[in-house]
């Protein structure tokens, strides 16, 4: 009988299993290892491997002990909206040690994580048109190179205004919402060229051709890369191109401006002239988001009323441009009263010559040697100042051949136009193109865009194969809105051309200049200003046009002829980068009367596009005291259109005024404003300029300054037609009601219009742009303390921004740099 339990004798070489424990065999361990490798090679494991390193596997093979995986968890700061900062927080523990952590995005629009190899990271919520989920994986690795992961999701909604409105105030500082920081750069007088002395701000400073000018106005950012060449995407290094419109004359001199024997001193006048024009300065963001200007940058530049500028386009070489300085009419000296601006996709800056006529001396008796036609043109453009704004033409220069001052005398004093400066006023009123990256190139006056009191010149959308257009306000009461449409369809490759001004030649030297007519039914048309059409010809009884050059030099007279709509002081234009709709600020109009009144020669009755006349106490003046913002949508959404639809987006008014006929937009204390001026949509390179772009609205006011200093609001407008028809009841001075039909946009809400900034005493808020990433906002603060004297300044800004300033400190215009403390997009 065989015993199954019997032990056999002999050598077995260990081939007997006597271990009855549950420990893994080597074969099982190998199988397990291969199985985990396969897991890591796929899905989330592969992402963790890529982030934490390939040593994860190699290291594991060398370990003889396997312990528990790290324990991980992840959370987010909460759901958010486009442009805001989102924080992701991961935690990881291990029975031994955690040696690495990593964040990766696994779903949703791509974002940039600030610290992907840390347990805490942040990102800026991307632009979305509807609620969108973003998913992120958090991974951790331990000292045995074992990894574990978890995920967290964040819901992002479309952008919305994300700050608490700033209250109206009369403080001598720039007030911004909580959570924002204000820095100051580019103050009047700051040196921007090598060798220029520090500014003393006591009236003794000179050489403004090497300093920041006065009355900083419109501005725009042009990016630079690390190598110092153009980079339209750069948000940390770039060029700020800013206009310098006018001067606070009293603060430029020791005890104010002087006159000796009826003549202005040469040194004083030169200083005042050089304070006008344009500046180009290099600025950059440093550690801690501190912004500085490189005062010795090779890009820094001043363009003043003395800089040589070339004429370009149909008027170049015209007899109407010839003077004692330029007998050919091919070039001019300088640019002046530069107000609003424009830009181009090929990287050039556009500056606009606004209220230039008043600088010229020309008494009403200056008729000898003038034709009736000349006198008509001079009167229509307001060249009727007997002394000129600052009396520069009275200077007796040390060098008798120096005509820098005599040029401001527009009287007939010589035998022909090339013997005097009778045509010098025709050298101004143009749109000027500048290449900010190349100071060797003379700026160019683009005459095809007409001669006006140009406030701004903002482009419409550039679409390949479509002719681009620029929209322009003529800043004076009862003037017009214009549009220039190029003859050349846009070619996208031209945006990166090396010779930028030659691209300007291509698109801006030939085209059609139009003027707007607004109809009562909410439609409108663009009327061409072309010689030989619509009465714009030699048979015109008021002004006999000779040719197209004559039409462009005297565009106001041509617009009168074709029947354009006189507007309530048309100023800045802005174009919505999503819809293409055009916005225009209409600042105010003291010469608007109700439809039932009989207007004088300088007055105009209300109409649908300019519907209000009222009294805003404490002033007893009548007119459109607070202004409004009108907008239009081109037919077919194309810049080439010759018709449009329109409505009034916002009516300026105090919140306490009549809600039916004055405060028509229903503005609250967080929204009310007066005299809209600056206007700008955020760039489409960031969330503030996408989906529903942020509109910045700035004021230049005298009607509301009994309550508050000037301000800037942020808005997210709807579209033309989102409101409807409305009738406003105006009242004549004699108390007779006069109804006026108009078209009104949807009333703003607390969510889509609020005050973002209030400026210092007696300033104007003008000029605004952002860096391409939308995280830095530049704003111009113009003429603080404009009503003071050198002995008693009424403002001490910008010194007052940092705290108490001495009573004798003179105010200066400057640029403020505004950033959000958490690093998010400004306004959102």
PDB file of C-alpha atoms in Angstrom, residues 172 215 248 250-251 760-764 781-790 792-797 810-813:
ATOM      1  CA  UNK A 172      -6.792 115.510  -5.976  1.00  0.00           C
ATOM      2  CA  UNK A 215      -1.491 118.044 -22.065  1.00  0.00           C
ATOM      3  CA  UNK A 248      -1.043 124.870 -19.160  1.00  0.00           C
ATOM      4  CA  UNK A 250       1.016 129.516 -16.701  1.00  0.00           C
ATOM      5  CA  UNK A 251       2.990 126.641 -15.160  1.00  0.00           C
ATOM      6  CA  UNK A 760      -7.693 114.770  -9.895  1.00  0.00           C
ATOM      7  CA  UNK A 761      -8.863 118.379  -9.651  1.00  0.00           C
ATOM      8  CA  UNK A 762      -9.630 120.257 -12.901  1.00  0.00           C
ATOM      9  CA  UNK A 763      -8.302 117.488 -15.129  1.00  0.00           C
ATOM     10  CA  UNK A 764      -9.603 115.864 -18.279  1.00  0.00           C
ATOM     11  CA  UNK A 781      -4.515 112.596 -17.125  1.00  0.00           C
ATOM     12  CA  UNK A 782      -4.547 115.995 -18.809  1.00  0.00           C
ATOM     13  CA  UNK A 783      -4.249 119.535 -17.413  1.00  0.00           C
ATOM     14  CA  UNK A 784      -4.853 118.983 -13.676  1.00  0.00           C
ATOM     15  CA  UNK A 785      -5.155 122.339 -11.934  1.00  0.00           C
ATOM     16  CA  UNK A 786      -5.730 124.165 -15.204  1.00  0.00           C
ATOM     17  CA  UNK A 787      -7.427 127.110 -13.454  1.00  0.00           C
ATOM     18  CA  UNK A 788      -4.621 127.762 -10.974  1.00  0.00           C
ATOM     19  CA  UNK A 789      -1.666 130.107 -11.024  1.00  0.00           C
ATOM     20  CA  UNK A 790       2.056 129.542 -10.420  1.00  0.00           C
ATOM     21  CA  UNK A 792      -1.509 129.282  -6.145  1.00  0.00           C
ATOM     22  CA  UNK A 793      -1.848 125.976  -8.012  1.00  0.00           C
ATOM     23  CA  UNK A 794      -5.321 124.457  -7.711  1.00  0.00           C
ATOM     24  CA  UNK A 795      -3.959 120.907  -8.002  1.00  0.00           C
ATOM     25  CA  UNK A 796      -0.698 119.278  -6.972  1.00  0.00           C
ATOM     26  CA  UNK A 797      -1.138 116.093  -8.950  1.00  0.00           C
ATOM     27  CA  UNK A 810       2.809 122.689  -9.682  1.00  0.00           C
ATOM     28  CA  UNK A 811       0.558 120.127 -11.355  1.00  0.00           C
ATOM     29  CA  UNK A 812       1.634 118.157 -14.413  1.00  0.00           C
ATOM     30  CA  UNK A 813      -0.143 116.046 -16.993  1.00  0.00           C
TER      31      UNK A 813
END
